[in-house]
Short mmCIF file of C-alpha atoms in Angstrom, two decimals:
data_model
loop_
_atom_site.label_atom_id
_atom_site.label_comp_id
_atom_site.label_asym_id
_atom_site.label_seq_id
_atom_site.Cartn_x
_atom_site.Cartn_y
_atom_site.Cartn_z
CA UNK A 1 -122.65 2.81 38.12
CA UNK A 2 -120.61 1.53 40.82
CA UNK A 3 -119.28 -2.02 39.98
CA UNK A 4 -120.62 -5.28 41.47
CA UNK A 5 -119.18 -8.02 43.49
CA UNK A 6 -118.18 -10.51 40.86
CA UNK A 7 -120.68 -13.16 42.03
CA UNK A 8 -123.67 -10.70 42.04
CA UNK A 9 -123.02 -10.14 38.22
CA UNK A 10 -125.98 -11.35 35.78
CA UNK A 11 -125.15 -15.27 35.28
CA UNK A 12 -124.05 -14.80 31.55
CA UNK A 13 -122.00 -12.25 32.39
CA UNK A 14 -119.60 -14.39 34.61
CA UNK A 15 -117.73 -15.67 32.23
CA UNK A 16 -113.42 -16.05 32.24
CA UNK A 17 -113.22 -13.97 29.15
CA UNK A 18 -114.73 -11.33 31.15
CA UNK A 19 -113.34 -11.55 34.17
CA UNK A 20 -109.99 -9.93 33.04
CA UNK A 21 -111.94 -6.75 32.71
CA UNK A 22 -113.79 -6.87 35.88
CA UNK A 23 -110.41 -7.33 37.70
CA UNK A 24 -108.93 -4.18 36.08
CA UNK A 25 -112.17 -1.94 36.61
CA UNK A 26 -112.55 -3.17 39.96
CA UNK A 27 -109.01 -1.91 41.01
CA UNK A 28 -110.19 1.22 39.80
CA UNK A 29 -113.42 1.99 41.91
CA UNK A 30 -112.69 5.12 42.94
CA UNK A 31 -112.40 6.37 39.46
CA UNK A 32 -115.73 5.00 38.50
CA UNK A 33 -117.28 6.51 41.59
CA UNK A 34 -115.53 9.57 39.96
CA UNK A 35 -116.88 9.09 36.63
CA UNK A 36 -120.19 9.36 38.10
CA UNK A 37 -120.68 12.34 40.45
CA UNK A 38 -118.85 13.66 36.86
CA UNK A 39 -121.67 12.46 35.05
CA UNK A 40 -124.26 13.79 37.59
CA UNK A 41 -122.95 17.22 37.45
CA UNK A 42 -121.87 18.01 34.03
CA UNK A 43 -125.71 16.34 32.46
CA UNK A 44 -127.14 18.56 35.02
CA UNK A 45 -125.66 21.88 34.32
CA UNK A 46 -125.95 21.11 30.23
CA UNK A 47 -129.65 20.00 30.34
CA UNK A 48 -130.26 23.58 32.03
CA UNK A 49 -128.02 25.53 29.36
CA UNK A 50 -128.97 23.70 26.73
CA UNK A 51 -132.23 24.06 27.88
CA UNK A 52 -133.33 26.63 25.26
CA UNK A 53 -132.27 24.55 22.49
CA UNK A 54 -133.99 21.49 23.64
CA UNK A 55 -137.36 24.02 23.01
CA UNK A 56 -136.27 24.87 19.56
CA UNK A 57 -135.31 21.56 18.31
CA UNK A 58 -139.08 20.67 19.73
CA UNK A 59 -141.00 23.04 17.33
CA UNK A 60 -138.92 22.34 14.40
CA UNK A 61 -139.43 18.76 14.79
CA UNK A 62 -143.42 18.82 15.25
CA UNK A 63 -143.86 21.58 12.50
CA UNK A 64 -141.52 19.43 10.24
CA UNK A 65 -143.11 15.84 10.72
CA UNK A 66 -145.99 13.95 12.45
CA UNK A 67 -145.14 12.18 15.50
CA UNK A 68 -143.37 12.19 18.79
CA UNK A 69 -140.15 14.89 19.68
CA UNK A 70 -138.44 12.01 20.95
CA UNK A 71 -137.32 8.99 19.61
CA UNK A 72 -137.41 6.40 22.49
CA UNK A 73 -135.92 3.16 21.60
CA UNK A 74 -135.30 0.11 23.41
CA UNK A 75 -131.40 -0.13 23.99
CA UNK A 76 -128.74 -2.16 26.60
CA UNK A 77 -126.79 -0.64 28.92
CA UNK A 78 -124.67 -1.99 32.45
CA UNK A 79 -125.11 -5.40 33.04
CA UNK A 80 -127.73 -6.10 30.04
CA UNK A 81 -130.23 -3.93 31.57
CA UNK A 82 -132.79 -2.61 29.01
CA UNK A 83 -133.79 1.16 28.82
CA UNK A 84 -135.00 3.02 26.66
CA UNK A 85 -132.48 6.00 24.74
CA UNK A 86 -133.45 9.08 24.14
CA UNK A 87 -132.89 11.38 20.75
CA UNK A 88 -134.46 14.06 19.14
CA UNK A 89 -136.14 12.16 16.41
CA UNK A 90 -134.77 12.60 12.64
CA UNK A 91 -136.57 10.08 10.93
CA UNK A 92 -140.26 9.46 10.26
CA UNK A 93 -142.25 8.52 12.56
CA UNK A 94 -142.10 4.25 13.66
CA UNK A 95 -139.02 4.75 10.96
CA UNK A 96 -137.35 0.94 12.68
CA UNK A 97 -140.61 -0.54 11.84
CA UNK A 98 -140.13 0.28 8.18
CA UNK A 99 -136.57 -0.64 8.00
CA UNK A 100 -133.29 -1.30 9.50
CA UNK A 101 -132.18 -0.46 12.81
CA UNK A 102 -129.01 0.92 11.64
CA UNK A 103 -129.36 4.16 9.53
CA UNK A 104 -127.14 5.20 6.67
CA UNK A 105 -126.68 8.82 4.70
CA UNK A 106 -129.13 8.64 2.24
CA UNK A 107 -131.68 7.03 4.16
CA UNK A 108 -135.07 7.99 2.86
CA UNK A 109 -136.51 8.02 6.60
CA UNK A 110 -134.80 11.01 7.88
CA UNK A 111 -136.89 14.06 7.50
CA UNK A 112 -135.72 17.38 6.15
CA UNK A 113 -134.77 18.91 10.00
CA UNK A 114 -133.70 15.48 10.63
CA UNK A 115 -131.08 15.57 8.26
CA UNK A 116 -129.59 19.13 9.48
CA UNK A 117 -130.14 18.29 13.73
CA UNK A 118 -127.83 15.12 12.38
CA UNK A 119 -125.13 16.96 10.46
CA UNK A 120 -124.48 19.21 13.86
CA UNK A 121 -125.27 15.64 16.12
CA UNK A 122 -128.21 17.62 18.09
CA UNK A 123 -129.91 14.41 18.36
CA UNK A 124 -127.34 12.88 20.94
CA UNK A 125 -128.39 15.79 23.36
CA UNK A 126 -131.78 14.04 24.67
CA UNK A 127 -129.24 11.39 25.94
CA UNK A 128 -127.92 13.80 28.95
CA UNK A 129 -131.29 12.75 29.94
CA UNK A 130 -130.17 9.27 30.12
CA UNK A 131 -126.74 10.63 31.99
CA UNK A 132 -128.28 11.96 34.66
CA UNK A 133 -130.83 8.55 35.43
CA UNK A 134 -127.96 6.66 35.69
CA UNK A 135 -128.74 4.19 32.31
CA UNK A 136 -125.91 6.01 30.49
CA UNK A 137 -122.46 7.70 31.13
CA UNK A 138 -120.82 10.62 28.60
CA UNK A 139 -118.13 7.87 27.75
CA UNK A 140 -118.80 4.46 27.01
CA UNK A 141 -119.53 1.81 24.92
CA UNK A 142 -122.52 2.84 22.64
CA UNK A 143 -125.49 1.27 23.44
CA UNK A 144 -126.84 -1.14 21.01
CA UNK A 145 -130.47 -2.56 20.31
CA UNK A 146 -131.36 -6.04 22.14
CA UNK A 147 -130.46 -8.09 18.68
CA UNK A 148 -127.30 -7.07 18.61
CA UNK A 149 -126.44 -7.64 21.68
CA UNK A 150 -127.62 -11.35 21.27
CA UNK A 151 -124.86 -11.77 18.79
CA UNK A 152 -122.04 -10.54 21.36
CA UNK A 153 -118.97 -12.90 21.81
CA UNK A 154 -118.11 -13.79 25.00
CA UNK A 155 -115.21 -11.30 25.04
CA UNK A 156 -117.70 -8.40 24.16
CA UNK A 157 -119.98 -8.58 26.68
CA UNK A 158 -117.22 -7.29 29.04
CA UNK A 159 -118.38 -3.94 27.68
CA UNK A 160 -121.65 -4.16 29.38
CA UNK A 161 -119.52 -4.05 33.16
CA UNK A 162 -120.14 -0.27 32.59
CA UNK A 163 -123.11 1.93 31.61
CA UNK A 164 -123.17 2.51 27.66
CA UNK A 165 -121.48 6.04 26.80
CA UNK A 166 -122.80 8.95 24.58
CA UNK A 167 -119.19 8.77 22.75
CA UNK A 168 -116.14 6.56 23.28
CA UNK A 169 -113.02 6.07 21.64
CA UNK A 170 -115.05 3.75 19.21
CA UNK A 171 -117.42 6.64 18.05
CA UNK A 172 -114.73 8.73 17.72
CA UNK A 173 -112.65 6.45 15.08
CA UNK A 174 -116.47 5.51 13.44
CA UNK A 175 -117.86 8.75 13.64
CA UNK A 176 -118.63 8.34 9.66
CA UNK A 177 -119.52 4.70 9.74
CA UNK A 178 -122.32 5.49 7.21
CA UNK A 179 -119.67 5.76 4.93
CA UNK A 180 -119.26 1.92 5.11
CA UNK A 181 -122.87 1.25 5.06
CA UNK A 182 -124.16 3.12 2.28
CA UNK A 183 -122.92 0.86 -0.43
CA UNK A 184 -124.19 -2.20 1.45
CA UNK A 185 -126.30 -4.64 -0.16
CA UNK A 186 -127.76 -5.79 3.67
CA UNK A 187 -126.89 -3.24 5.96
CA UNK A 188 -127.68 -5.46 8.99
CA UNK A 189 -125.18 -7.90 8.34
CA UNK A 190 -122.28 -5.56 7.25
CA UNK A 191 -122.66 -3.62 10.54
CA UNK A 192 -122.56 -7.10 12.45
CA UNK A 193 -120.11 -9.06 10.85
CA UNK A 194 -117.40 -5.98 10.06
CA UNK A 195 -118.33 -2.85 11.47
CA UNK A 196 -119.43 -4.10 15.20
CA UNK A 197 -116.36 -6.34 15.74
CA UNK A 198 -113.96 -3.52 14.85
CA UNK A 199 -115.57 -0.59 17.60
CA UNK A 200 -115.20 -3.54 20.23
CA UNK A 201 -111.92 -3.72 19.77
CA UNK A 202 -111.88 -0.30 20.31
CA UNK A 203 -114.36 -0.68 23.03
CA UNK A 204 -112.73 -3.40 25.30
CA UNK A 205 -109.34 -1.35 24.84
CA UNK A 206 -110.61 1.16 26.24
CA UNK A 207 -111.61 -0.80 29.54
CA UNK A 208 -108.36 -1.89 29.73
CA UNK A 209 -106.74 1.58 29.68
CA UNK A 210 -109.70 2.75 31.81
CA UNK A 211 -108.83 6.02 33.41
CA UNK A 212 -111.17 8.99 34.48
CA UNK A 213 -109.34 11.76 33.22
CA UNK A 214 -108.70 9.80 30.00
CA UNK A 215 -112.63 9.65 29.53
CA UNK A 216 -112.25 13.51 30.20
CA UNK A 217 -109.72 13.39 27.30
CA UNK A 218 -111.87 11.36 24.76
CA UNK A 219 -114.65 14.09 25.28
CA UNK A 220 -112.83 16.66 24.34
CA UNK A 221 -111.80 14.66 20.93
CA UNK A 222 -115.44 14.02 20.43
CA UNK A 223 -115.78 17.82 19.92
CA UNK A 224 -112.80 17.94 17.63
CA UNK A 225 -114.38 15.09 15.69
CA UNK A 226 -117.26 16.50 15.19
CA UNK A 227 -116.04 20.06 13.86
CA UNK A 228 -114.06 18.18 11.69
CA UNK A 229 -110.74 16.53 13.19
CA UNK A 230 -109.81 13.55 11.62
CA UNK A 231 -108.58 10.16 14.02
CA UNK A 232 -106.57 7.19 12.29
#
């Protein structure tokens, strides 16, 4: 979590359109050491409350579908490191070998308890997991799949100073991006050529204004988005 010396940063990350970021976040490294004994404390509490849920969500996914209770799939998080993410699984099983890697709404790969553990987001919860292993934070850029990140500008991979969030100021403002994918002829290259460059923006504003209690703030707006609050 805590942010390298500039010169032990992964070679294609030391770039000048990056290093305006890393010169704001590393005037702030008390606040990410903050961010991260936050991180620590909150995943563990919730993974032992939540604990009960993670049981149900288990049987109701095996008794619904054939395969794994977790969907483990290859994602990027600080400083391009791979790891694997983990969610309650909602689609069928191998579902990103059959299809894209970005799901919309009436995606015929989501199973019937898929569909309702996604209309309440349940299947983010497996990622406090991920929180407390260090390979994610509660707030950050979303982590995406290795092709994706291939495509990154120079500018964008900025975003990968930090560990990738479970929401972020991005997430909030997308949290119906299906909505833009549905009517897509090829989903892949709508999400990379419109939707992606349009939650970095969001995503490298939000280093900029990087703040710990304003990643306290965008969490509780995460739970107003998701009951239903609507963000311009």
């Amino acid at each position: 979590m805590i942010l390298r010396k500039w010169e032990e940063l992964p070679k294609f990350m030391r770039r000048e359109e990056v290093r305006e970021y890393y010169d704001i976040l590393n005037r702030k490294r008390f606040s990410l050491k903050c961010k991260r004994v936050f991180d620590i404390i909150l995943s563990a509490v919730m993974l032992v409350i939540l604990s009960p849920v993670f049981v149900i969500l288990a049987v109701a996914i095996k008794l619904d579908s054939p395969g794994p209770v977790f969907y483990k799939q290859e994602r990027v998080t600080q400083y391009g490191k791979k790891f694997r993410i983990y969610k309650f699984r909602t689609m069928v099983n191998n579902a990103d070998k059959i299809g894209s890697q970005v799901t919309v709404s009436n995606d015929s790969r989501i199973t019937k308890v898929g569909a309702k553990i996604r209309g309440y987001r349940l299947d983010e919860i497996g990622q406090l997991i991920n929180v407390l292993k260090g390979e994610m934070s509660f707030v950050g850029t979303r982590p995406e799949v290795v092709k994706y990140v291939k495509g990154y500008t120079p500018e964008m991979l900025a975003t990968l100073l930090m560990p990738a969030g479970i929401t972020s100021e991005a997430a909030i403002r997308y949290k119906d991006e299906y909505k833009l994918l549905n009517a897509a002829d090829d989903v892949d290259k709508v999400y990379i050529e419109k939707v992606l460059p349009e939650k970095m923006k969001w995503n490298l504003e939000s280093i900029r204004r990087f703040r710990f209690l304003r990643e306290v703030l965008t969490m509780f707006r995460t739970v107003l988005a998701v009951a239903g609050k609507k963000y311009e």
